[in-house]
Short mmCIF file of C-alpha atoms and ligand atoms in Angstrom, two decimals:
data_model
loop_
_atom_site.label_atom_id
_atom_site.label_comp_id
_atom_site.label_asym_id
_atom_site.label_seq_id
_atom_site.Cartn_x
_atom_site.Cartn_y
_atom_site.Cartn_z
CA UNK A 1 72.79 25.40 159.52
CA UNK A 2 71.01 22.38 160.80
CA UNK A 3 67.93 24.42 161.47
CA UNK A 4 68.13 25.94 158.05
CA UNK A 5 68.61 22.48 156.59
CA UNK A 6 65.69 21.21 158.59
CA UNK A 7 63.55 24.13 157.47
CA UNK A 8 64.35 23.67 153.82
CA UNK A 9 64.02 19.89 154.17
CA UNK A 10 60.63 19.82 155.93
CA UNK A 11 58.88 22.69 154.16
CA UNK A 12 58.01 20.78 150.96
CA UNK A 13 57.01 17.66 152.96
CA UNK A 14 54.61 19.69 155.07
CA UNK A 15 53.12 21.16 151.87
CA UNK A 16 52.61 17.70 150.43
CA UNK A 17 51.07 16.54 153.72
CA UNK A 18 48.55 19.43 153.65
CA UNK A 19 47.82 18.75 149.95
CA UNK A 20 47.16 15.07 150.67
CA UNK A 21 44.81 16.06 153.52
CA UNK A 22 42.89 18.43 151.23
CA UNK A 23 42.58 15.84 148.46
CA UNK A 24 41.44 13.24 151.00
CA UNK A 25 38.80 15.63 152.33
CA UNK A 26 37.53 16.45 148.83
CA UNK A 27 37.51 12.76 147.88
CA UNK A 28 35.62 11.80 151.05
CA UNK A 29 33.04 14.57 150.50
CA UNK A 30 32.42 13.34 146.94
CA UNK A 31 32.04 9.72 148.08
CA UNK A 32 29.65 10.55 150.91
CA UNK A 33 27.62 12.74 148.60
CA UNK A 34 27.45 9.99 146.01
CA UNK A 35 26.42 7.55 148.70
CA UNK A 36 23.48 9.57 149.98
CA UNK A 37 22.10 11.09 146.79
CA UNK A 38 20.26 9.24 144.04
CA UNK A 39 19.48 10.17 140.48
CA UNK A 40 21.54 13.37 140.49
CA UNK A 41 21.34 14.95 137.09
CA UNK A 42 18.75 12.49 135.80
CA UNK A 43 15.00 12.54 135.65
CA UNK A 44 14.65 8.81 136.24
CA UNK A 45 11.67 8.15 138.48
CA UNK A 46 12.14 6.02 141.58
CA UNK A 47 9.55 3.22 141.48
CA UNK A 48 8.00 3.77 144.86
CA UNK A 49 8.43 7.55 144.88
CA UNK A 50 4.71 8.10 145.36
CA UNK A 51 3.94 4.75 146.96
CA UNK A 52 2.44 3.52 143.69
CA UNK A 53 2.99 0.07 142.23
CA UNK A 54 2.84 0.42 138.47
CA UNK A 55 1.23 -2.76 137.07
CA UNK A 56 2.18 -3.35 133.44
CA UNK A 57 -0.87 -3.80 131.23
CA UNK A 58 -1.61 -7.19 129.62
CA UNK A 59 -0.33 -7.43 126.04
CA UNK A 60 -2.94 -9.90 124.75
CA UNK A 61 -6.57 -9.25 123.76
CA UNK A 62 -9.27 -11.93 123.94
CA UNK A 63 -12.15 -11.96 121.52
CA UNK A 64 -15.07 -14.39 121.45
CA UNK A 65 -16.87 -14.92 118.17
CA UNK A 66 -20.61 -15.70 118.40
CA UNK A 67 -21.19 -19.39 119.06
CA UNK A 68 -24.02 -21.59 117.86
CA UNK A 69 -26.26 -23.38 120.35
CA UNK A 70 -24.11 -26.52 120.34
CA UNK A 71 -20.98 -24.56 121.27
CA UNK A 72 -22.56 -22.10 123.73
CA UNK A 73 -21.47 -24.15 126.74
CA UNK A 74 -17.91 -24.41 125.44
CA UNK A 75 -17.76 -20.66 124.89
CA UNK A 76 -18.88 -20.04 128.48
CA UNK A 77 -16.43 -22.67 129.74
CA UNK A 78 -13.54 -20.74 128.13
CA UNK A 79 -14.82 -17.31 129.18
CA UNK A 80 -14.99 -18.38 132.82
CA UNK A 81 -11.72 -20.28 132.78
CA UNK A 82 -8.78 -19.04 134.92
CA UNK A 83 -6.60 -19.86 131.89
CA UNK A 84 -7.33 -16.39 130.48
CA UNK A 85 -6.02 -14.66 133.60
CA UNK A 86 -2.89 -16.84 133.53
CA UNK A 87 -2.18 -15.86 129.92
CA UNK A 88 -2.80 -12.18 130.73
CA UNK A 89 -0.35 -12.27 133.63
CA UNK A 90 2.34 -13.97 131.55
CA UNK A 91 1.84 -11.33 128.84
CA UNK A 92 2.75 -8.65 131.38
CA UNK A 93 6.18 -10.03 132.13
CA UNK A 94 7.27 -13.16 130.26
CA UNK A 95 6.10 -12.53 126.69
CA UNK A 96 5.35 -8.88 126.11
CA UNK A 97 3.79 -8.09 122.74
CA UNK A 98 3.71 -4.66 121.17
CA UNK A 99 1.32 -4.29 119.44
CA UNK A 100 -0.84 -6.59 121.57
CA UNK A 101 -1.44 -10.15 120.36
CA UNK A 102 -5.06 -11.01 119.51
CA UNK A 103 -6.47 -14.31 120.70
CA UNK A 104 -9.71 -15.19 118.96
CA UNK A 105 -11.99 -17.99 120.16
CA UNK A 106 -14.63 -19.49 117.93
CA UNK A 107 -12.78 -19.35 114.59
CA UNK A 108 -13.42 -22.04 111.99
CA UNK A 109 -9.75 -23.03 111.59
CA UNK A 110 -7.12 -23.74 114.19
CA UNK A 111 -5.59 -23.87 116.65
CA UNK A 112 -3.17 -21.68 114.72
CA UNK A 113 -1.18 -18.46 114.78
CA UNK A 114 -1.69 -16.14 111.81
CA UNK A 115 1.36 -13.85 111.47
CA UNK A 116 -0.43 -11.61 108.91
CA UNK A 117 -3.14 -10.53 111.36
CA UNK A 118 -1.00 -11.14 114.49
CA UNK A 119 -3.73 -13.33 115.90
CA UNK A 120 -4.21 -16.77 117.38
CA UNK A 121 -7.35 -18.73 116.48
CA UNK A 122 -8.90 -21.40 118.67
CA UNK A 123 -12.11 -23.04 117.42
CA UNK A 124 -14.74 -23.87 120.05
CA UNK A 125 -14.87 -27.27 118.40
CA UNK A 126 -11.24 -27.93 119.35
CA UNK A 127 -11.92 -27.39 123.07
CA UNK A 128 -15.08 -29.44 122.81
CA UNK A 129 -13.22 -32.34 121.19
CA UNK A 130 -10.51 -32.25 123.86
CA UNK A 131 -13.16 -32.51 126.53
CA UNK A 132 -14.87 -35.40 124.72
CA UNK A 133 -11.55 -37.26 124.45
CA UNK A 134 -10.83 -36.85 128.17
CA UNK A 135 -14.38 -37.89 128.97
CA UNK A 136 -14.77 -40.83 126.63
CA UNK A 137 -11.42 -42.54 127.12
CA UNK A 138 -12.11 -43.04 130.82
CA UNK A 139 -8.88 -41.44 131.99
CA UNK A 140 -10.75 -39.41 134.61
CA UNK A 141 -13.65 -40.40 136.81
CA UNK A 142 -15.31 -37.12 137.68
CA UNK A 143 -16.67 -34.24 135.64
CA UNK A 144 -14.44 -31.92 137.66
CA UNK A 145 -11.31 -33.84 136.62
CA UNK A 146 -12.42 -33.82 132.98
CA UNK A 147 -12.97 -30.04 133.14
CA UNK A 148 -9.58 -29.54 134.78
CA UNK A 149 -7.78 -31.59 132.13
CA UNK A 150 -9.65 -29.73 129.35
CA UNK A 151 -8.60 -26.41 130.87
CA UNK A 152 -5.01 -27.63 131.25
CA UNK A 153 -4.72 -28.72 127.65
CA UNK A 154 -6.27 -25.41 126.53
CA UNK A 155 -3.55 -23.55 128.45
CA UNK A 156 -0.83 -25.67 126.85
CA UNK A 157 -2.35 -25.15 123.40
CA UNK A 158 -2.57 -21.38 123.91
CA UNK A 159 1.04 -21.26 125.09
CA UNK A 160 2.07 -23.38 122.08
CA UNK A 161 0.45 -20.87 119.68
CA UNK A 162 1.87 -17.93 121.66
CA UNK A 163 5.26 -19.60 121.19
CA UNK A 164 4.82 -19.29 117.38
CA UNK A 165 3.85 -15.62 117.84
CA UNK A 166 6.82 -14.99 120.13
CA UNK A 167 9.30 -16.58 117.71
CA UNK A 168 7.93 -14.37 114.92
CA UNK A 169 7.85 -11.23 117.08
CA UNK A 170 11.41 -11.59 118.39
CA UNK A 171 12.84 -13.11 115.21
CA UNK A 172 14.19 -16.00 117.30
CA UNK A 173 16.37 -18.35 115.22
CA UNK A 174 14.72 -21.74 114.66
CA UNK A 175 17.16 -24.64 114.54
CA UNK A 176 14.95 -27.66 114.04
CA UNK A 177 11.22 -28.26 114.00
CA UNK A 178 9.42 -25.09 115.08
CA UNK A 179 6.50 -27.22 116.30
CA UNK A 180 8.77 -29.03 118.76
CA UNK A 181 10.31 -25.73 119.87
CA UNK A 182 6.95 -24.21 120.75
CA UNK A 183 5.80 -27.38 122.55
CA UNK A 184 8.93 -26.85 124.64
CA UNK A 185 8.13 -23.13 125.05
CA UNK A 186 4.73 -24.07 126.51
CA UNK A 187 6.09 -26.76 128.84
CA UNK A 188 9.03 -24.65 130.08
CA UNK A 189 6.66 -21.78 130.94
CA UNK A 190 4.34 -24.17 132.78
CA UNK A 191 7.22 -25.67 134.77
CA UNK A 192 8.81 -22.33 135.66
CA UNK A 193 5.91 -19.95 136.14
CA UNK A 194 2.62 -21.70 136.82
CA UNK A 195 1.41 -23.25 140.09
CA UNK A 196 0.76 -26.99 139.42
CA UNK A 197 2.41 -26.45 136.02
CA UNK A 198 3.80 -30.00 136.10
CA UNK A 199 0.28 -31.47 136.45
CA UNK A 200 -0.94 -29.19 133.66
CA UNK A 201 1.91 -30.37 131.42
CA UNK A 202 1.12 -34.03 132.18
CA UNK A 203 -2.60 -33.57 131.42
CA UNK A 204 -1.68 -31.85 128.15
CA UNK A 205 0.67 -34.71 127.32
CA UNK A 206 -2.16 -37.15 128.04
CA UNK A 207 -4.28 -35.49 125.38
CA UNK A 208 -1.61 -36.39 122.79
CA UNK A 209 -1.55 -39.97 124.10
CA UNK A 210 -5.36 -40.15 123.82
CA UNK A 211 -5.24 -38.80 120.26
CA UNK A 212 -2.67 -41.47 119.47
CA UNK A 213 -5.13 -44.16 120.65
CA UNK A 214 -7.40 -43.10 117.77
CA UNK A 215 -4.62 -43.73 115.24
CA UNK A 216 -4.79 -47.24 113.78
CA UNK A 217 -1.87 -46.88 111.38
CA UNK A 218 0.51 -44.26 110.08
CA UNK A 219 0.81 -43.10 106.51
CA UNK A 220 3.10 -40.69 104.65
CA UNK A 221 1.03 -37.71 105.79
CA UNK A 222 1.95 -38.46 109.40
CA UNK A 223 5.66 -38.60 108.63
CA UNK A 224 5.83 -35.50 106.43
CA UNK A 225 3.77 -33.46 108.91
CA UNK A 226 5.44 -30.42 110.46
CA UNK A 227 4.32 -31.81 113.84
CA UNK A 228 6.01 -34.72 115.54
CA UNK A 229 3.80 -37.77 116.05
CA UNK A 230 1.36 -37.52 118.97
CA UNK A 231 3.26 -40.10 120.99
CA UNK A 232 6.54 -38.28 120.39
CA UNK A 233 4.96 -35.06 121.63
CA UNK A 234 3.64 -36.98 124.64
CA UNK A 235 7.04 -38.43 125.59
CA UNK A 236 8.78 -35.12 124.94
CA UNK A 237 6.60 -33.37 127.54
CA UNK A 238 7.06 -36.22 130.03
CA UNK A 239 10.84 -36.00 129.52
CA UNK A 240 10.86 -32.29 130.40
CA UNK A 241 8.61 -32.83 133.44
CA UNK A 242 10.83 -35.68 134.69
CA UNK A 243 14.00 -33.71 133.98
CA UNK A 244 12.70 -30.73 135.97
CA UNK A 245 12.28 -32.85 139.11
CA UNK A 246 13.58 -36.46 138.83
CA UNK A 247 12.91 -37.29 142.50
CA UNK A 248 9.25 -36.39 142.25
CA UNK A 249 8.62 -38.27 139.01
CA UNK A 250 10.37 -41.60 139.62
CA UNK A 251 7.32 -43.46 138.23
CA UNK A 252 6.58 -41.30 135.19
CA UNK A 253 8.15 -43.76 132.70
CA UNK A 254 6.69 -46.90 134.27
CA UNK A 255 4.81 -47.79 131.10
CA UNK A 256 8.13 -48.11 129.23
CA UNK A 257 10.35 -51.18 129.17
CA UNK A 258 13.16 -51.28 131.72
CA UNK A 259 15.87 -50.35 129.21
CA UNK A 260 13.88 -47.44 127.73
CA UNK A 261 13.00 -46.23 131.22
CA UNK A 262 16.67 -46.29 132.17
CA UNK A 263 17.60 -44.39 129.01
CA UNK A 264 14.99 -41.67 129.65
CA UNK A 265 16.05 -41.27 133.27
CA UNK A 266 19.63 -40.80 132.15
CA UNK A 267 18.82 -38.44 129.29
CA UNK A 268 15.97 -36.22 130.47
CA UNK A 269 17.61 -34.16 133.28
CA UNK A 270 20.28 -32.92 130.86
CA UNK A 271 17.67 -32.42 128.11
CA UNK A 272 15.51 -30.33 130.46
CA UNK A 273 18.53 -28.24 131.53
CA UNK A 274 19.45 -27.43 127.92
CA UNK A 275 15.89 -26.62 126.77
CA UNK A 276 15.14 -24.66 129.94
CA UNK A 277 18.29 -22.56 129.59
CA UNK A 278 17.59 -22.00 125.89
CA UNK A 279 14.06 -20.69 126.37
CA UNK A 280 14.83 -18.67 129.51
CA UNK A 281 17.49 -16.92 127.44
CA UNK A 282 14.77 -15.59 125.14
CA UNK A 283 12.00 -15.03 127.71
CA UNK A 284 11.79 -11.77 129.65
CA UNK A 285 12.56 -11.94 133.37
ZN1 ZN B 301 2.06 -25.20 116.15
#
């Protein structure tokens, strides 16, 4: 009786025990298979399958219009500048344009972005004038420093115009002055992606300060302009540079009065954080 009871009692439990073992075995097999096999049932390529690194192609084209004798040197200066390679590299990962964005040097008008032809125009004259300003205002002592500053402000200007193109391409909402937004686009890219980007941003800011020196007085045209005033653009860039690294740029606001300096030092780290986060949200990784 007991044995019969035992038999009837244990039979189903043994069955369940075997069932649990079988399920466990099947489950384990599935897991180990999943852990050792990739891309089952898909045709997705594995990046290094053939040991190849696939470089994305640049998504900007450069074009140089014929220059006159006076601008020949400026044309060569731009053609040989590392700025072009920097823009190309950024167009492979940070701002990818499809179709490719055209960047034309030697146009009559500009710097500007023309959404109709999807092209940016930079007159040789503009680069020449920047160089003259850096040279004549005595900010730099050597020709090498003048050339570097000219190159730096060209990079900032190109990034500024690319910012307009990027906003149009991605239909990014504009909540405020677009001109200020693309100044920020340029400075944020410099600070995040470019070696010595902070120096480049400061040299570009200096160009605005130098342009301001040539302004004797303001009229209505200055205040209704879509651009902020040169000095505002100057201080905006400095604010972002300071905010990105307050310890390094303790002296950046030394030309301001003590109270203004204090205000900027309080405000700019938070301002940088907000603008940086905003643009990185829209820029590709
Ligand atoms: Zn603009």
